[in-house]
Coordinates of C-alpha atoms in Angstrom, one line a residue:
M1 CA 0.0 0.0 0.0
K2 CA 0.9 3.6 -0.5
F3 CA 0.1 6.0 2.3
A4 CA 0.1 9.8 2.2
H5 CA -0.7 12.7 4.6
V6 CA -2.6 15.4 2.8
R7 CA -4.9 18.3 3.2
Y8 CA -8.1 18.5 1.1
D9 CA -11.2 20.6 1.5
D10 CA -9.8 22.2 4.6
K11 CA -9.2 18.9 6.4
D12 CA -6.0 17.0 7.1
S13 CA -6.2 13.3 6.3
V14 CA -4.2 10.2 6.4
A15 CA -4.9 8.7 3.0
V16 CA -4.3 5.6 0.9
H17 CA -3.5 5.4 -2.8
F18 CA -6.6 4.4 -4.8
D19 CA -5.5 4.9 -8.4
D20 CA -3.1 7.3 -10.2
A21 CA -5.7 10.1 -9.9
H22 CA -7.3 9.5 -6.5
L23 CA -6.8 8.9 -2.8
V24 CA -9.2 7.6 -0.2
S25 CA -9.0 8.8 3.3
L26 CA -8.3 6.2 5.9
D27 CA -11.3 7.2 7.9
T28 CA -13.6 6.8 4.9
L29 CA -12.0 3.5 4.0
L30 CA -12.5 2.0 7.5
V31 CA -16.1 3.2 7.9
S32 CA -17.2 2.3 4.3
T33 CA -16.0 -1.3 4.7
G34 CA -17.3 -1.8 8.3
S35 CA -13.8 -2.3 9.7
K36 CA -13.7 -3.0 13.5
Y37 CA -11.3 0.1 13.6
A38 CA -14.0 2.4 12.1
G39 CA -14.4 5.6 14.1
L40 CA -10.9 5.5 15.6
A41 CA -9.0 8.7 15.0
F42 CA -5.8 8.4 13.0
E43 CA -4.7 12.0 12.5
E44 CA -1.0 11.1 11.8
L45 CA 0.6 8.3 9.9
S46 CA 2.8 7.7 12.9
A47 CA -0.3 6.4 14.7
V48 CA -0.9 3.9 11.8
I49 CA 2.7 2.7 12.1
Q50 CA 2.5 2.3 15.9
A51 CA -0.8 0.3 15.6
G52 CA 1.2 -2.5 14.1
R53 CA 0.9 -5.3 11.6
I54 CA -2.6 -6.5 12.5
F55 CA -4.0 -3.1 11.9
L56 CA -2.1 -2.7 8.6
N57 CA -3.5 -6.1 7.4
N58 CA -7.0 -4.8 8.3
I59 CA -6.4 -1.7 6.2
N60 CA -5.2 -3.8 3.3
T61 CA -8.4 -5.9 3.5
S62 CA -10.6 -2.8 3.7
L63 CA -8.9 -1.3 0.6
K64 CA -9.5 -4.5 -1.4
R65 CA -13.2 -4.4 -0.4
F66 CA -13.5 -0.8 -1.2
K67 CA -11.9 -1.2 -4.6
A68 CA -14.3 -4.1 -5.4
Q69 CA -17.3 -1.8 -4.8
P70 CA -16.0 1.8 -4.8
D71 CA -18.0 4.8 -3.8
R72 CA -16.3 7.3 -6.1
T73 CA -18.1 10.2 -4.5
K74 CA -15.8 9.7 -1.5
L75 CA -12.5 9.7 -3.4
I76 CA -10.0 12.5 -3.0
P77 CA -8.6 13.9 -6.3
I78 CA -4.8 13.9 -6.1
A79 CA -4.7 17.1 -8.2
G80 CA -6.5 19.0 -5.4
V81 CA -4.5 18.1 -2.3
T82 CA -1.8 19.8 -0.4
W83 CA 1.0 17.3 0.5
Y84 CA 2.6 17.0 3.9
P85 CA 5.6 14.8 4.6
P86 CA 4.1 11.3 5.2
V87 CA 5.7 11.3 8.7
R88 CA 5.5 14.8 10.1
N89 CA 7.1 14.5 13.5
P90 CA 9.6 11.7 13.6
G91 CA 11.6 11.2 16.8
K92 CA 14.8 11.4 14.7
I93 CA 16.1 11.5 11.2
C94 CA 19.3 9.7 10.6
G95 CA 21.3 10.4 7.5
I96 CA 24.0 8.0 6.3
A97 CA 27.1 9.8 5.1
M98 CA 29.3 8.9 2.1
N99 CA 27.5 5.7 1.4
N100 CA 27.8 5.6 -2.3
S101 CA 30.6 3.5 -3.7
A102 CA 31.2 6.2 -6.3
S103 CA 32.6 8.4 -3.5
N104 CA 35.1 5.8 -2.3
E105 CA 38.0 6.9 -4.5
R106 CA 37.8 10.4 -2.9
K107 CA 38.1 9.1 0.6
I108 CA 41.5 9.9 2.2
S109 CA 40.5 7.9 5.3
A110 CA 37.1 6.6 6.3
P111 CA 35.5 4.3 9.0
D112 CA 34.8 0.7 8.2
H113 CA 31.1 1.1 9.2
P114 CA 28.2 3.4 8.4
A115 CA 28.8 7.0 9.6
F116 CA 25.6 8.9 10.3
F117 CA 24.3 12.3 11.4
L118 CA 21.0 13.6 12.7
K119 CA 18.6 16.1 11.2
P120 CA 15.8 17.8 13.1
A121 CA 12.1 17.1 12.3
S122 CA 11.7 20.8 11.7
C123 CA 13.6 20.4 8.4
L124 CA 10.9 18.4 6.8
A125 CA 9.0 19.6 3.7
G126 CA 6.4 17.6 1.7
H127 CA 5.9 16.9 -1.9
L128 CA 5.4 20.2 -3.9
Q129 CA 6.3 22.3 -0.9
A130 CA 9.1 24.8 -1.6
I131 CA 12.7 24.4 -0.6
K132 CA 13.5 27.8 0.8
I133 CA 17.1 29.1 0.9
R134 CA 18.7 32.4 1.6
P135 CA 21.7 34.1 0.0
Y136 CA 23.7 33.9 3.2
Y137 CA 23.5 30.1 3.1
G138 CA 26.0 30.0 0.3
S139 CA 26.0 27.0 -2.1
V140 CA 23.1 24.5 -1.5
H141 CA 22.4 21.4 -3.6
P142 CA 20.1 18.3 -3.6
E143 CA 21.0 14.8 -2.5
P144 CA 18.5 12.2 -3.7
E145 CA 18.2 9.2 -1.4
L146 CA 16.1 6.2 -0.5
C147 CA 14.8 6.4 3.1
I148 CA 13.6 3.8 5.6
I149 CA 10.6 4.3 7.9
I150 CA 11.0 2.3 11.1
G151 CA 7.9 0.2 12.1
R152 CA 8.6 -0.9 15.7
E153 CA 10.9 -0.1 18.6
T154 CA 14.3 -1.6 17.8
R155 CA 17.5 -2.0 19.7
D156 CA 20.6 -4.2 19.0
I157 CA 18.9 -6.0 16.1
A158 CA 21.0 -8.3 13.9
A159 CA 21.3 -7.5 10.2
V160 CA 19.6 -10.8 9.3
D161 CA 16.5 -9.7 11.2
A162 CA 16.7 -5.9 10.6
L163 CA 14.2 -5.7 7.7
D164 CA 11.6 -7.0 10.2
A165 CA 11.9 -3.5 11.9
V166 CA 11.1 -1.7 8.7
F167 CA 7.5 -0.4 8.0
G168 CA 8.2 1.0 4.6
Y169 CA 10.1 3.3 2.3
S170 CA 10.0 6.8 0.9
I171 CA 12.0 9.3 -1.0
F172 CA 14.2 11.7 0.8
N173 CA 16.0 14.8 -0.6
D174 CA 18.8 15.5 1.9
I175 CA 19.3 19.1 1.0
T176 CA 22.9 20.1 1.8
G177 CA 24.5 23.5 2.3
N178 CA 28.1 23.1 1.2
G179 CA 28.7 26.8 1.9
M180 CA 27.7 26.5 5.5
R181 CA 29.7 23.3 5.9
A182 CA 32.8 25.1 4.9
E183 CA 32.1 28.0 7.2
D184 CA 31.6 25.7 10.2
L185 CA 34.8 23.7 9.6
F186 CA 37.2 23.4 12.5
H187 CA 40.9 22.6 12.1
Y188 CA 42.1 22.2 15.6
Q189 CA 44.0 20.0 18.1
A190 CA 41.8 17.6 20.0
L191 CA 42.9 16.4 23.4
Y192 CA 43.0 12.7 24.1
A193 CA 44.2 10.6 27.0
K194 CA 47.5 8.8 26.1
E195 CA 47.0 5.1 25.5
D196 CA 50.2 4.3 27.5
N197 CA 49.5 6.8 30.2
P198 CA 45.8 7.7 30.6
G199 CA 46.7 10.3 33.2
E200 CA 48.3 12.5 30.6
T201 CA 46.8 14.0 27.4
E202 CA 48.1 14.5 23.9
R203 CA 47.0 16.7 21.1
V204 CA 45.7 15.2 17.8
E205 CA 45.2 17.4 14.8
Q206 CA 41.7 17.1 13.4
H207 CA 39.3 18.5 10.8
L208 CA 35.6 18.5 11.5
S209 CA 32.3 20.2 10.6
Y210 CA 29.0 20.0 12.5
A211 CA 25.8 19.3 10.5
G212 CA 23.3 21.5 12.4
R213 CA 23.2 24.3 9.8
Y214 CA 24.3 22.7 6.6
K215 CA 22.0 19.7 6.9
G216 CA 19.3 20.9 9.3
C217 CA 17.8 24.2 8.0
D218 CA 14.1 24.5 7.5
T219 CA 13.0 22.6 4.3
F220 CA 16.4 20.8 4.1
G221 CA 14.6 17.4 4.4
C222 CA 12.1 16.9 1.5
L223 CA 10.1 13.7 2.1
G224 CA 7.4 11.9 0.1
P225 CA 5.1 11.9 -1.6
W226 CA 4.3 8.4 -0.5
L227 CA 5.1 6.0 2.4
V228 CA 5.2 2.7 0.6
T229 CA 4.8 -0.4 2.7
K230 CA 7.8 -2.8 2.5
D231 CA 5.8 -5.6 1.0
E232 CA 5.6 -3.6 -2.2
I233 CA 9.4 -3.2 -2.6
T234 CA 11.0 -6.6 -3.5
D235 CA 14.6 -5.5 -3.0
P236 CA 15.4 -2.1 -1.5
D237 CA 19.0 -2.7 -2.4
D238 CA 18.3 -2.6 -6.1
L239 CA 16.3 0.5 -6.9
D240 CA 17.0 3.0 -9.7
V241 CA 17.3 6.6 -8.5
Y242 CA 17.1 9.7 -10.7
C243 CA 17.4 13.4 -9.9
R244 CA 16.4 16.2 -12.2
M245 CA 16.8 20.0 -11.9
G246 CA 14.6 22.1 -14.1
G247 CA 13.6 19.0 -16.0
E248 CA 17.2 18.0 -16.8
V249 CA 18.7 14.8 -15.4
I250 CA 21.6 15.5 -13.1
A251 CA 22.0 12.1 -11.5
G252 CA 21.1 8.5 -12.6
D253 CA 22.1 6.0 -10.0
S254 CA 20.9 2.9 -8.0
T255 CA 20.7 1.8 -4.4
R256 CA 22.8 -1.3 -5.5
Y257 CA 25.8 1.0 -5.4
Y258 CA 25.4 1.7 -1.7
N259 CA 28.4 0.5 0.4
Y260 CA 26.0 -0.7 3.1
K261 CA 22.7 -2.5 2.5
V262 CA 19.4 -1.4 4.1
A263 CA 19.5 -4.2 6.7
E264 CA 23.1 -3.4 7.7
I265 CA 22.3 0.3 8.1
V266 CA 19.3 -0.4 10.4
S267 CA 21.3 -3.0 12.4
F268 CA 24.3 -0.7 12.9
I269 CA 22.3 2.3 14.0
S270 CA 20.3 0.2 16.4
Q271 CA 23.6 -0.7 18.2
F272 CA 23.8 3.0 19.4
H273 CA 20.3 4.5 19.2
T274 CA 16.9 2.9 20.0
L275 CA 14.9 3.2 16.9
H276 CA 11.2 4.1 17.3
P277 CA 8.1 3.7 15.1
G278 CA 8.2 6.6 12.5
D279 CA 11.9 7.2 12.8
I280 CA 13.5 8.0 9.4
I281 CA 16.8 6.7 8.1
S282 CA 18.0 8.3 4.8
C283 CA 20.4 5.8 3.2
G284 CA 22.9 7.9 1.3
T285 CA 23.2 10.0 -1.8
A286 CA 22.7 8.6 -5.3
F287 CA 24.9 11.0 -7.2
K288 CA 26.5 9.4 -10.3
P289 CA 26.5 12.1 -13.0
S290 CA 24.0 11.9 -15.8
A291 CA 25.1 11.0 -19.4
N292 CA 25.8 14.7 -20.1
R293 CA 28.1 14.8 -17.1
K294 CA 26.0 17.2 -15.1
S295 CA 25.9 16.4 -11.4
I296 CA 24.1 17.3 -8.2
H297 CA 27.2 19.1 -7.0
G298 CA 26.8 21.6 -9.8
A299 CA 23.2 22.2 -9.1
N300 CA 23.6 25.1 -6.7
F301 CA 20.1 26.3 -5.8
Q302 CA 21.5 29.9 -5.7
T303 CA 22.1 29.9 -9.4
V304 CA 20.3 26.9 -10.9
D305 CA 16.5 27.0 -11.3
G306 CA 14.2 24.3 -9.9
P307 CA 12.1 22.4 -9.5
V308 CA 14.1 19.5 -8.2
E309 CA 12.7 16.1 -8.8
V310 CA 13.7 12.7 -7.3
S311 CA 12.4 9.5 -8.7
I312 CA 12.9 6.0 -7.2
D313 CA 11.5 2.7 -8.5
G314 CA 8.3 1.8 -6.9
L315 CA 8.2 5.0 -4.7
G316 CA 7.1 7.6 -7.3
T317 CA 8.6 11.1 -7.8
L318 CA 9.2 13.8 -5.2
V319 CA 9.0 17.3 -6.6
N320 CA 9.9 20.5 -4.9
P321 CA 10.2 24.0 -6.3
V322 CA 13.1 26.2 -5.1
V323 CA 12.6 29.7 -3.6
V324 CA 15.5 32.0 -2.8
E325 CA 14.3 34.3 -0.1
Q326 CA 16.0 37.7 -0.4
K327 CA 16.7 38.0 3.3
E328 CA 19.9 38.9 5.1
I329 CA 20.9 37.3 8.3
G330 CA 19.5 39.0 11.4
Q331 CA 21.4 40.8 14.1
W332 CA 22.2 37.8 16.2
R333 CA 25.1 39.4 18.1
L334 CA 24.3 41.4 21.3
G335 CA 27.0 44.0 20.6

């Protein structure tokens, strides 16, 4: 099934894909088919995820019954909705860094495991909602990615079992501000306890940048349009990914080129963070240049017109216009 979270006729609804032109609200679906869950309020998709597998199976049965004898007066036209991110308030958004094998040749040194960062829920933007940037952000570009939606509380799960913790998949555009990453770069001497004498410290030269600004600004996490249940995706590790800017392909790639598979990513993160229903994991950028050699790294939103589109097999196409707000940074210093 394909779920969405939309606004139609001044009402927010959790909705299910009916056909290419229509949705049906979950409330309507359950009431129309006499489901035992009819009348319960499901205002967010996170509530559907938390309700578990038995409820999901009930929705699937209700959808089949409704399609067999549809009341088309109760359908929602896709063309008339406002899209929200399918999960609006996840507990956390984990982004996997440098996970595309195409980036391996550029690594001077790297860990032998997935490295990940966190993005705030406030960065999320839905399908057709604008990516808003400002001149003082500097260079900003798209990063098209497959993302995982966690289905149940998970800690210390083995890779062979990790897909059991997945509810479904969606498309994530991990907007990245290279300009801010460069501004927030530290080159410094970190202090560590000496291995041979823990009572003394030594200085170790390091380079690092923190992701709060360059990954976490408002609208830097485009998600949707659908949350597709995992039963519809045969192999998440073999999905074609395309990214377009202004209608022109700037990346054509596949999840089969990820260094770490979906199950490995879920398992690894669960060794450090408890994963909760509705948590999002974005699996890494698909960025191989298109046939004309144009790439996402040349698609600076400050100079290249949108919209930006990300398409993934079985998950649809996420489209977002780009708006450059002509606003200077505020007077954040006291003096």
